[in-house]
Amino acid sequence: MALDTRKERRVRQVLPAMAVRLNFLLLSFLSLSLSAAHAADTILGVYIFSRHGDRTAKSTPPTNLTDLGYRQVYTSGSYFRDRYISSNASSRIQGINPDVVRQSQLVVSAPQDTVLMNSAQGFLQGLYPPVGDRLGSEELRNRTVVQAPMNGYQLIPVQMVASGTGSEDSAWLQGASNCAQAAVSSNEYYESADYADLLASTGDFYKSLTPLVNATFSDNAISYKNAYTIFDLLNVATVHNASFPPPGTQFPGSTLSTLRTLADHHEYSLAFNASSSVRAISGSTLAAEIIQALNATITSSSPSSPKKAPKLNIQFGAYASFQSFFGLAGLTEANGDFYGIPDYASSMVFELFTTGSTDPFPEPEDLQVRFLFSNGTASNGSHPISFPLFAQPRTELSWADFAERMNAFAVGEQGEWCRVCGNSTGACASTTSSSETQGQGSQDRSGSGGGVSKAVAGVIGAMVTLVVVLAVEAAILLFGGLGLVRKKRLMSGETDGVAGANGRKG
């Protein structure tokens, strides 16, 4: 696909000052000025999607979270505690426990991946730290007082999701997606004129790096084809290797900037293409999970609801999901830096809020959603920044508008995922055995490429017309299948054999 003018300019001019980076520091003051304006908002639910912290290089597996990475995610967790959890939080989630965690109020998930799982645990240590002797103890029936270990350390389970398993040990961007058609679509980039041009024009530049990377990469692998893994290896070396660069070699900062720019473009091209939506399957499934989680917060808030949904959802995942979502949600229109790979410990945040009364719980038409992004570790000195989604002029969207636009590309049901990905084995075997079931599933959706828009739209419409919540949930069960699709079931089908999926690593 031909690059648009802005994107092409950012790639061709590979000068340090023009490197495609997600550097939003110049906008930090804006988040501070907006905090006062948001003070009147009541936060009702939050969804956080976070990248892992600093890790070892992908090209030297197995990857591991470093102490620096541990500190990064812990710091982010501490920041979000100060923002959403603590008793004096700046944007406290209504009704959430400030000190001792109530397990029913939050859900945390990560793929079966050492770096991501450990990052989630480190984040949680900052979010709900040890509570000390006073709160971290209990008195037994025989009046014995038992102190919790490690000064009241709080145990918070991390759910394991099938999507993204082993992503940090995979150099290929679609290596953990398990989606056959997504791998086919990403491989199409390697047949594009843009890829051929950059492969040729950067050949000498990459060959000049041979003395620095030839212990890891063969001569024919040192090229733009492996733009990300080469950048990743050298970036890790500049942070952790005291003897880098080796004697007799040079590695100026401008070289790393150029490598980063090329890696940004390479990976974004594999993660998103406007004419091939399946390439962004990780962003589509994430969109469905966000809608499902926030929608559950709304529908379970009625006093008659037998079970309350979590107020806070936290998920850890790889940069591919970020870049796919950036493209799908039109964030590159809001800021061209969204073409880049997010830094370690970056986070996307979706706040469900109201500016009116919360007693009783607001009607859907009184709810809004705000998107924020933190490039790298969130902290008191580097706040998440609000950006407009879907090329809209405002950073706040009504719940109905947000849900409709997200569902234009969301893929939230197993059968829909199998159809879009073209998978027919594993968990997809049962969904592909009946073409009639597939056909009905397609008819139940509208818009571009599926999603679950009618299901959520039905929920919203029912609530607006004051139908009781239990009836709404029953309608979802019967017609949409929206709220009961567990994330661990999504994308658990095996990838049908696709030539090149492992042969063309990024």
XYZ file of C-alpha atoms in Angstrom:
506
model
C 0.000 0.000 0.000
C 1.352 3.400 -0.917
C 2.199 5.620 2.046
C 0.293 8.840 2.564
C 2.320 12.044 2.348
C 2.846 12.476 6.082
C 3.803 8.857 6.664
C 6.104 8.791 3.660
C 7.883 11.941 4.776
C 8.481 10.443 8.235
C 10.032 7.295 6.785
C 12.098 8.720 3.967
C 13.766 11.427 6.018
C 15.541 9.088 8.384
C 17.311 11.860 10.242
C 17.595 11.793 14.016
C 15.442 14.888 14.415
C 12.725 13.306 12.257
C 12.724 9.852 13.853
C 9.242 8.397 14.257
C 8.944 8.199 18.026
C 6.065 8.256 20.404
C 7.513 11.199 22.318
C 4.565 12.996 23.883
C 6.540 14.899 26.484
C 5.685 18.200 24.809
C 2.029 17.444 25.488
C 2.431 16.595 29.169
C 1.506 20.097 30.258
C -1.826 19.629 28.508
C -2.770 16.697 30.701
C -2.014 18.778 33.781
C -4.209 21.648 32.618
C -7.058 19.276 31.795
C -6.973 17.545 35.190
C -8.820 20.429 36.813
C -11.480 20.333 34.114
C -11.950 16.602 34.720
C -12.275 17.033 38.486
C -16.070 17.178 38.215
C -16.194 13.827 36.403
C -17.180 10.682 38.266
C -15.220 7.673 37.047
C -17.406 4.567 36.945
C -15.133 2.076 35.193
C -11.666 1.867 33.659
C -9.964 -0.434 31.163
C -6.149 -0.346 30.994
C -4.132 -2.100 28.291
C -0.430 -2.059 29.107
C 2.795 -3.130 27.460
C 5.421 -4.996 29.471
C 8.479 -3.361 30.976
C 12.063 -3.455 29.736
C 13.150 -6.972 28.760
C 16.027 -8.870 27.212
C 16.285 -9.046 23.416
C 13.907 -11.146 21.330
C 16.777 -12.470 19.249
C 18.340 -14.108 22.311
C 15.405 -16.097 23.759
C 14.024 -16.841 26.205
C 13.183 -13.234 26.974
C 12.987 -12.074 30.579
C 11.728 -9.007 32.367
C 14.701 -7.006 33.644
C 14.931 -5.239 36.998
C 14.554 -1.990 35.068
C 11.378 -3.345 33.472
C 10.095 -4.462 36.878
C 10.630 -0.944 38.189
C 8.869 0.571 35.159
C 5.651 -1.415 35.529
C 5.677 -1.049 39.324
C 5.920 2.729 38.902
C 3.031 2.703 36.442
C 0.945 0.649 38.847
C 1.710 3.144 41.623
C 0.662 6.023 39.388
C -2.665 4.426 38.525
C -3.209 3.742 42.209
C -2.824 7.464 42.883
C -5.147 8.230 39.990
C -7.934 5.676 40.492
C -7.616 3.664 43.729
C -6.360 5.433 46.839
C -8.724 7.287 49.156
C -7.393 10.651 47.925
C -7.010 9.600 44.259
C -7.298 12.384 41.698
C -9.904 10.495 39.621
C -11.043 7.808 42.017
C -13.211 5.029 40.600
C -16.504 5.261 42.423
C -16.892 2.581 45.084
C -13.542 0.856 44.624
C -11.685 -0.347 47.725
C -8.750 1.982 48.440
C -6.454 -0.287 50.485
C -7.396 -3.956 50.770
C -8.200 -5.306 47.339
C -11.683 -6.673 46.740
C -11.136 -9.351 44.114
C -14.568 -8.854 42.554
C -13.760 -5.248 41.688
C -10.940 -5.886 39.249
C -9.882 -8.376 36.595
C -6.274 -8.689 35.468
C -5.193 -10.783 32.491
C -2.110 -11.552 30.425
C -1.053 -14.160 27.863
C 0.968 -17.218 28.767
C 4.218 -15.332 28.416
C 6.878 -14.881 31.089
C 7.569 -11.211 30.379
C 3.907 -10.221 30.220
C 2.826 -12.267 33.231
C 5.665 -10.917 35.358
C 4.907 -7.392 34.176
C 1.310 -7.790 35.309
C 2.450 -8.946 38.743
C 4.871 -6.047 39.076
C 2.151 -3.575 38.064
C -0.218 -4.990 40.679
C 2.372 -4.594 43.430
C 2.244 -0.862 42.767
C -1.537 -0.756 42.302
C -2.361 -2.528 45.575
C 0.820 -2.522 47.698
C 1.267 -4.386 50.999
C -1.165 -3.111 53.625
C 1.041 -3.503 56.695
C 0.415 -5.207 60.033
C -2.850 -3.461 60.865
C -4.799 -4.361 57.725
C -2.729 -7.401 56.827
C -3.773 -9.571 59.746
C -6.747 -11.503 61.043
C -7.838 -12.869 64.395
C -8.786 -16.539 64.494
C -11.526 -18.084 66.606
C -9.008 -18.997 69.310
C -7.914 -15.310 69.366
C -4.624 -16.027 67.648
C -3.607 -13.100 65.410
C -2.108 -14.167 62.085
C -0.016 -11.688 60.122
C 0.064 -11.918 56.334
C 3.568 -12.528 54.935
C 5.714 -9.759 53.510
C 4.087 -6.949 55.476
C 0.597 -7.677 54.215
C 1.469 -8.463 50.586
C -1.757 -8.739 48.577
C -2.347 -11.753 46.346
C -4.155 -10.806 43.130
C -4.721 -13.512 40.501
C -3.789 -12.862 36.879
C -6.039 -14.642 34.423
C -4.303 -16.368 31.552
C -5.613 -15.606 28.066
C -4.877 -17.733 25.005
C -4.267 -14.793 22.669
C -0.660 -13.629 22.557
C 0.890 -16.760 24.077
C 4.674 -16.557 23.799
C 4.549 -13.195 22.027
C 7.753 -11.858 23.581
C 9.735 -14.860 22.381
C 8.436 -14.450 18.832
C 10.218 -12.159 16.390
C 7.355 -12.389 13.869
C 4.633 -9.845 14.666
C 1.794 -12.283 13.883
C 3.614 -15.177 15.539
C 1.300 -15.185 18.561
C -1.968 -14.184 16.883
C -2.827 -17.729 15.661
C -4.904 -16.052 12.942
C -4.176 -17.591 9.539
C -5.515 -14.758 7.398
C -3.765 -12.127 9.531
C -0.443 -13.860 8.818
C -1.271 -13.959 5.097
C -2.164 -10.268 5.130
C 0.995 -9.215 6.977
C 3.115 -11.278 4.602
C 1.657 -9.275 1.733
C 3.704 -6.320 2.953
C 6.831 -8.182 1.889
C 5.523 -8.155 -1.686
C 4.824 -4.402 -1.681
C 6.728 -1.697 -3.540
C 7.271 0.129 -0.258
C 9.041 -2.862 1.278
C 11.143 -3.473 -1.844
C 12.172 0.178 -1.963
C 13.225 0.314 1.684
C 14.961 -3.056 1.504
C 17.115 -1.734 -1.354
C 17.658 1.818 -0.128
C 18.718 0.780 3.377
C 20.908 -2.131 2.347
C 24.241 -0.368 2.866
C 23.080 1.104 6.167
C 22.237 -2.313 7.598
C 25.401 -3.932 6.260
C 27.425 -1.295 8.103
C 26.066 -2.778 11.311
C 27.484 -6.234 10.611
C 30.343 -6.031 13.177
C 27.770 -5.225 15.865
C 25.206 -7.935 15.145
C 26.966 -10.741 13.264
C 27.193 -12.835 16.434
C 23.383 -13.066 16.334
C 22.352 -12.529 12.699
C 23.717 -14.166 9.568
C 24.931 -11.870 6.793
C 21.821 -12.331 4.665
C 19.572 -11.559 7.668
C 21.126 -8.147 8.311
C 18.637 -6.054 6.367
C 15.399 -4.115 6.611
C 13.590 -7.463 6.574
C 14.594 -7.835 10.226
C 14.266 -4.142 11.079
C 12.650 -4.657 14.461
C 14.790 -7.483 15.832
C 17.993 -5.696 14.803
C 16.828 -2.498 16.477
C 15.683 -4.475 19.502
C 19.039 -6.217 19.926
C 21.050 -2.999 19.677
C 18.620 -1.019 21.822
C 18.965 -3.617 24.602
C 22.739 -3.437 24.240
C 22.785 0.350 24.671
C 20.880 -0.027 27.946
C 22.412 -3.147 29.501
C 25.795 -3.911 27.905
C 28.594 -1.886 29.504
C 31.091 -3.079 26.839
C 28.945 -1.909 23.905
C 30.001 -0.911 21.313
C 32.930 -3.290 20.948
C 36.440 -1.836 20.617
C 37.123 -0.496 17.144
C 33.447 0.146 16.349
C 31.161 3.153 16.700
C 27.456 3.439 17.397
C 26.296 7.059 17.503
C 22.873 7.949 18.828
C 21.777 8.936 15.340
C 22.191 5.331 14.191
C 19.837 4.056 16.900
C 17.325 6.769 15.957
C 17.397 5.664 12.331
C 17.014 2.016 13.328
C 14.060 2.954 15.503
C 12.411 4.911 12.690
C 12.722 2.005 10.276
C 11.497 -0.492 12.880
C 8.480 1.712 13.595
C 7.490 1.737 9.948
C 8.197 -1.953 9.410
C 6.090 -3.099 12.356
C 3.210 -0.693 11.724
C 3.045 -1.985 8.149
C 2.744 -5.546 9.492
C 0.172 -4.564 12.135
C -2.272 -2.459 10.122
C -3.441 -1.869 6.581
C -6.597 0.098 5.871
C -7.510 -2.139 2.928
C -6.975 -5.402 4.839
C -8.716 -5.255 8.215
C -7.753 -8.793 9.239
C -4.129 -7.664 9.519
C -5.165 -5.773 12.649
C -6.926 -8.760 14.249
C -5.217 -8.196 17.599
C -6.629 -4.669 17.720
C -10.073 -5.946 16.725
C -10.207 -8.516 19.517
C -8.926 -5.943 21.995
C -11.704 -3.560 20.951
C -14.313 -6.250 21.634
C -12.816 -6.993 25.062
C -12.890 -3.312 25.992
C -16.532 -2.939 24.942
C -17.552 -6.144 26.713
C -15.848 -5.079 29.953
C -17.232 -1.530 30.076
C -20.660 -2.716 28.958
C -20.695 -5.237 31.824
C -19.912 -2.416 34.256
C -23.004 -0.590 32.985
C -25.447 -3.483 32.842
C -24.490 -4.880 36.257
C -24.845 -1.583 38.092
C -28.585 -1.892 38.651
C -29.545 -2.660 42.280
C -31.410 -5.713 40.963
C -28.349 -7.136 39.234
C -27.312 -10.355 41.063
C -23.607 -9.868 40.412
C -21.546 -6.738 39.962
C -18.999 -6.587 37.169
C -15.427 -5.421 37.856
C -14.877 -1.689 37.977
C -11.275 -1.981 36.795
C -10.003 -4.198 33.980
C -6.267 -4.478 33.334
C -4.715 -6.416 30.478
C -1.082 -6.803 29.460
C -0.138 -7.416 25.860
C 2.408 -6.873 23.097
C 3.051 -3.801 20.955
C 1.298 -5.403 17.964
C -2.051 -4.892 19.699
C -1.210 -1.247 20.319
C -0.262 -0.558 16.717
C -3.239 -2.450 15.325
C -5.585 -0.498 17.559
C -3.880 2.805 16.734
C -4.652 2.217 13.060
C -8.203 0.955 13.570
C -9.156 3.802 15.911
C -7.752 6.546 13.673
C -5.218 7.676 16.257
C -2.617 8.321 13.581
C -4.905 11.144 12.447
C -4.773 12.666 15.921
C -0.982 12.501 16.131
C 1.449 11.121 13.557
C 3.626 9.712 16.331
C 1.082 6.905 16.732
C 2.736 5.287 13.726
C 5.560 4.320 16.087
C 6.083 1.403 18.444
C 5.050 2.330 21.999
C 7.815 2.332 24.571
C 8.112 -0.222 27.345
C 5.388 0.039 30.039
C 3.144 2.137 27.774
C -0.555 2.056 28.503
C -3.859 2.822 26.796
C -6.631 3.837 29.177
C -10.392 3.978 28.612
C -12.351 5.857 31.276
C -16.117 5.394 31.590
C -17.474 8.465 33.376
C -20.395 10.805 33.920
C -20.645 14.494 34.704
C -24.037 14.122 36.377
C -25.545 12.378 39.362
C -24.646 8.777 40.101
C -27.603 7.993 42.377
C -29.167 6.104 40.764
C -26.589 4.818 38.303
C -26.672 7.007 35.167
C -28.583 6.022 32.052
C -26.393 5.160 29.039
C -27.143 8.499 27.390
C -25.495 10.198 30.396
C -22.271 8.188 30.105
C -19.099 9.159 28.259
C -15.772 7.554 27.425
C -12.350 9.170 27.370
C -9.182 7.682 25.831
C -5.756 8.397 27.297
C -2.305 7.195 26.335
C 0.956 7.089 28.223
C 4.023 6.446 26.111
C 6.272 4.606 28.509
C 6.028 4.516 32.299
C 3.126 6.522 33.696
C 4.179 8.655 36.630
C 3.415 11.918 38.359
C 5.925 13.538 36.047
C 4.597 11.883 32.894
C 0.812 11.720 32.936
C -1.301 9.878 30.367
C -2.599 12.278 27.723
C -6.100 12.446 26.249
C -6.398 11.964 22.494
C -9.496 11.954 20.275
C -10.526 8.582 18.871
C -11.904 7.932 15.380
C -10.673 11.293 14.005
C -13.264 13.104 16.124
C -12.722 16.687 17.313
C -13.422 15.908 21.001
C -11.541 13.685 23.426
C -14.840 12.652 25.092
C -17.394 10.480 23.288
C -20.852 9.469 24.355
C -21.076 5.812 25.351
C -23.399 5.078 22.426
C -21.066 6.725 19.900
C -18.001 5.014 21.378
C -19.662 1.591 21.347
C -20.920 1.979 17.778
C -17.550 3.084 16.419
C -15.597 0.417 18.296
C -17.957 -2.292 17.099
C -17.383 -1.270 13.508
C -14.127 -3.247 13.716
C -14.466 -5.341 16.899
C -14.300 -9.138 16.707
C -15.628 -10.557 19.947
C -17.049 -14.018 19.389
C -15.239 -17.295 18.755
C -17.261 -18.055 15.615
C -16.679 -14.605 14.190
C -12.957 -14.807 14.909
C -12.728 -18.200 13.187
C -14.579 -16.876 10.141
C -12.457 -13.728 9.847
C -9.193 -15.624 10.379
C -10.147 -18.539 8.128
C -9.198 -21.036 10.844
C -10.882 -24.428 10.916
C -8.865 -26.471 13.429
C -8.625 -26.545 17.207
C -11.403 -24.519 18.845
C -12.531 -23.406 15.400
C -13.384 -26.970 14.302
C -16.819 -26.871 15.936
C -17.631 -23.410 14.595
C -16.805 -24.318 11.009
C -18.747 -27.585 11.021
C -22.018 -25.788 10.403
C -22.131 -23.276 7.576
C -25.653 -22.388 8.630
C -24.415 -21.266 12.041
C -21.711 -19.199 10.399
C -24.159 -17.629 8.027
C -26.476 -16.660 10.860
C -23.530 -15.179 12.763
C -22.689 -13.022 9.772
C -26.284 -11.847 9.437
C -26.291 -10.823 13.086
C -23.637 -8.196 12.390
C -23.516 -5.051 10.370
C -20.863 -2.634 9.209
C -17.386 -3.333 7.928
C -15.905 -6.706 8.667
C -18.118 -7.958 11.491
C -17.681 -7.254 15.180
C -20.423 -7.333 17.750
C -22.024 -3.963 17.128
C -25.655 -5.074 17.077
C -25.251 -6.860 20.387
C -23.982 -3.806 22.209
C -26.312 -1.508 20.285
C -29.173 -3.720 21.450
C -28.036 -3.400 25.035
C -27.806 0.364 24.776
C -31.153 0.697 23.059
C -32.851 -1.500 25.612
C -31.472 0.494 28.489
C -32.415 3.790 26.927
C -35.993 2.607 26.703
C -35.819 1.587 30.389
C -36.134 -2.151 29.901
C -34.947 -3.843 33.038
C -31.351 -4.957 33.177
C -32.078 -8.648 33.530
C -34.149 -8.599 30.355
C -31.299 -6.856 28.566
C -28.826 -9.492 29.702
C -31.178 -12.212 28.536
C -31.398 -10.547 25.124
C -27.631 -10.491 24.898
C -27.452 -14.154 25.788
C -30.026 -15.139 23.204
C -29.045 -12.935 20.296
C -25.605 -11.446 20.741
C -23.491 -13.838 22.819
C -21.718 -10.710 23.968
C -21.080 -10.827 27.656
C -20.354 -14.503 28.163
C -17.486 -15.023 25.756
C -14.470 -15.535 27.967
C -11.227 -14.043 26.781
C -9.409 -17.305 27.323
C -11.668 -18.843 24.651
C -10.842 -16.235 22.059
C -8.258 -17.131 19.496
C -7.445 -20.518 20.937
C -7.779 -22.166 17.526
C -4.662 -23.474 15.871
C -3.254 -21.600 12.928
C -3.905 -23.372 9.673
C -0.654 -23.947 7.827
C 0.313 -20.697 6.126
C 3.391 -20.584 3.983
C 5.729 -17.856 5.071
C 4.188 -17.183 8.501
C 7.379 -18.255 10.205
C 9.680 -17.815 7.285
C 9.293 -14.084 7.056
C 10.133 -12.882 10.485
C 10.039 -9.217 11.304
